[in-house]
mmCIF file of C-alpha atoms in Angstrom:
data_model
loop_
_atom_site.group_PDB
_atom_site.id
_atom_site.type_symbol
_atom_site.label_atom_id
_atom_site.label_comp_id
_atom_site.label_asym_id
_atom_site.label_seq_id
_atom_site.Cartn_x
_atom_site.Cartn_y
_atom_site.Cartn_z
ATOM 1 C CA ARG A 1 136.298 50.051 133.799
ATOM 2 C CA GLU A 2 137.075 52.309 130.832
ATOM 3 C CA MET A 3 134.455 50.542 128.754
ATOM 4 C CA GLU A 4 131.847 51.101 131.436
ATOM 5 C CA LYS A 5 132.696 54.797 131.607
ATOM 6 C CA HIS A 6 132.397 55.061 127.839
ATOM 7 C CA TRP A 7 129.064 53.249 127.967
ATOM 8 C CA VAL A 8 127.728 55.672 130.630
ATOM 9 C CA ASN A 9 128.917 58.640 128.538
ATOM 10 C CA CYS A 10 127.169 57.234 125.492
ATOM 11 C CA GLN A 11 123.960 56.743 127.463
ATOM 12 C CA ASP A 12 124.199 60.304 128.821
ATOM 13 C CA GLU A 13 124.705 61.645 125.323
ATOM 14 C CA ASN A 14 121.814 59.567 124.068
ATOM 15 C CA ILE A 15 119.571 60.885 126.853
ATOM 16 C CA GLU A 16 120.637 64.465 126.039
ATOM 17 C CA ILE A 17 119.996 63.903 122.325
ATOM 18 C CA GLN A 18 116.550 62.454 123.132
ATOM 19 C CA ARG A 19 115.799 65.403 125.384
ATOM 20 C CA ARG A 20 116.802 67.915 122.694
ATOM 21 C CA TYR A 21 114.867 65.977 120.078
ATOM 22 C CA THR A 22 111.737 66.013 122.260
ATOM 23 C CA LYS A 23 112.192 69.735 122.901
ATOM 24 C CA LEU A 24 112.560 70.425 119.164
ATOM 25 C CA GLN A 25 109.474 68.346 118.407
ATOM 26 C CA LYS A 26 107.494 70.367 120.946
ATOM 27 C CA GLU A 27 108.767 73.650 119.445
ATOM 28 C CA LEU A 28 107.867 72.404 115.976
ATOM 29 C CA LYS A 29 104.306 71.615 117.089
ATOM 30 C CA GLU A 30 104.005 75.050 118.720
ATOM 31 C CA SER A 31 105.322 76.668 115.535
ATOM 32 C CA GLU A 32 102.785 74.759 113.439
ATOM 33 C CA VAL A 33 99.989 75.969 115.711
ATOM 34 C CA GLN A 34 101.299 79.558 115.433
ATOM 35 C CA ILE A 35 101.496 79.259 111.645
ATOM 36 C CA SER A 36 97.949 77.957 111.532
ATOM 37 C CA LEU A 37 96.702 80.842 113.691
ATOM 38 C CA LEU A 38 98.596 83.383 111.580
ATOM 39 C CA GLN A 39 97.165 81.921 108.377
ATOM 40 C CA LYS A 40 93.679 82.188 109.851
ATOM 41 C CA LYS A 41 94.351 85.815 110.856
ATOM 42 C CA LYS A 42 95.722 86.555 107.379
ATOM 43 C CA TYR A 43 92.562 85.111 105.827
ATOM 44 C CA GLU A 44 90.363 87.203 108.146
ATOM 45 C CA VAL A 45 92.326 90.381 107.352
ATOM 46 C CA GLU A 46 92.140 89.688 103.608
ATOM 47 C CA ASN A 47 88.356 89.210 103.854
ATOM 48 C CA LEU A 48 88.024 92.391 105.868
ATOM 49 C CA LEU A 49 90.081 94.346 103.343
ATOM 50 C CA GLU A 50 88.070 92.909 100.490
ATOM 51 C CA SER A 51 84.751 93.899 102.072
ATOM 52 C CA ARG A 52 86.035 97.385 102.948
ATOM 53 C CA THR A 53 87.312 97.844 99.406
ATOM 54 C CA LYS A 54 83.873 96.900 98.086
ATOM 55 C CA ILE A 55 82.193 99.339 100.489
ATOM 56 C CA LEU A 56 84.539 102.133 99.380
ATOM 57 C CA SER A 57 83.935 101.288 95.738
ATOM 58 C CA ASP A 58 80.159 101.353 96.310
ATOM 59 C CA MET A 59 80.477 104.712 98.078
ATOM 60 C CA VAL A 60 82.514 106.180 95.202
ATOM 61 C CA ASN A 61 79.941 104.932 92.687
ATOM 62 C CA HIS A 62 77.091 106.321 94.799
ATOM 63 C CA ASN A 63 78.836 109.713 95.109
ATOM 64 C CA LYS A 64 79.406 109.830 91.354
ATOM 65 C CA LYS A 65 75.743 109.010 90.731
ATOM 66 C CA MET A 66 74.662 111.723 93.189
ATOM 67 C CA GLU A 67 77.018 114.216 91.513
ATOM 68 C CA ASP A 68 75.564 113.351 88.098
ATOM 69 C CA GLN A 69 72.013 113.762 89.442
ATOM 70 C CA LYS A 70 72.961 117.110 90.986
ATOM 71 C CA LYS A 71 74.380 118.339 87.651
ATOM 72 C CA GLU A 72 71.253 117.161 85.863
ATOM 73 C CA ALA A 73 69.022 118.937 88.392
ATOM 74 C CA LEU A 74 71.044 122.165 88.066
ATOM 75 C CA THR A 75 70.772 121.995 84.275
ATOM 76 C CA LYS A 76 66.989 121.528 84.506
ATOM 77 C CA LEU A 77 66.776 124.402 86.990
ATOM 78 C CA GLU A 78 68.714 126.698 84.635
ATOM 79 C CA GLU A 79 66.439 125.661 81.736
ATOM 80 C CA SER A 80 63.372 126.340 83.891
ATOM 81 C CA GLU A 81 64.716 129.765 84.887
ATOM 82 C CA LYS A 82 65.308 130.597 81.218
ATOM 83 C CA LEU A 83 61.776 129.497 80.297
ATOM 84 C CA TYR A 84 60.374 131.538 83.187
ATOM 85 C CA LEU A 85 62.278 134.668 82.109
ATOM 86 C CA ASP A 86 61.119 134.154 78.484
ATOM 87 C CA TYR A 87 57.535 133.704 79.680
ATOM 88 C CA LYS A 88 57.797 136.856 81.832
ATOM 89 C CA SER A 89 59.203 138.834 78.916
ATOM 90 C CA GLN A 90 56.438 137.625 76.569
ATOM 91 C CA LEU A 91 53.835 138.503 79.182
ATOM 92 C CA ARG A 92 55.279 142.028 79.539
ATOM 93 C CA ASN A 93 55.259 142.432 75.751
ATOM 94 C CA LEU A 94 51.640 141.273 75.565
ATOM 95 C CA ARG A 95 50.641 143.750 78.276
ATOM 96 C CA LEU A 96 52.383 146.551 76.406
ATOM 97 C CA GLU A 97 50.621 145.580 73.177
ATOM 98 C CA LEU A 98 47.271 145.452 74.949
ATOM 99 C CA SER A 99 47.809 148.790 76.640
ATOM 100 C CA HIS A 100 48.656 150.412 73.283
ATOM 101 C CA SER A 101 45.604 149.107 71.514
#
């Protein structure tokens, strides 16, 4: 009688252990799926960050180029204004010389 009771207890424990084992296996599979999804998301985010970084870098380079072109244009404009004022002054001097002769 005692032996039978022990045997039933052992079977119950075995069933409980099997049940917990099955549950843990299921949780492990779910965790693996979650890890896989998170790794995929991480990869997507890294790619997105990489492409945005490149876009920002391109924009900075473009802005620098535009700034350099603007400076160059302003320098040329100042040179042109100087030449124009010199030309105007020479023209005035020529007119004065002609009017005195």
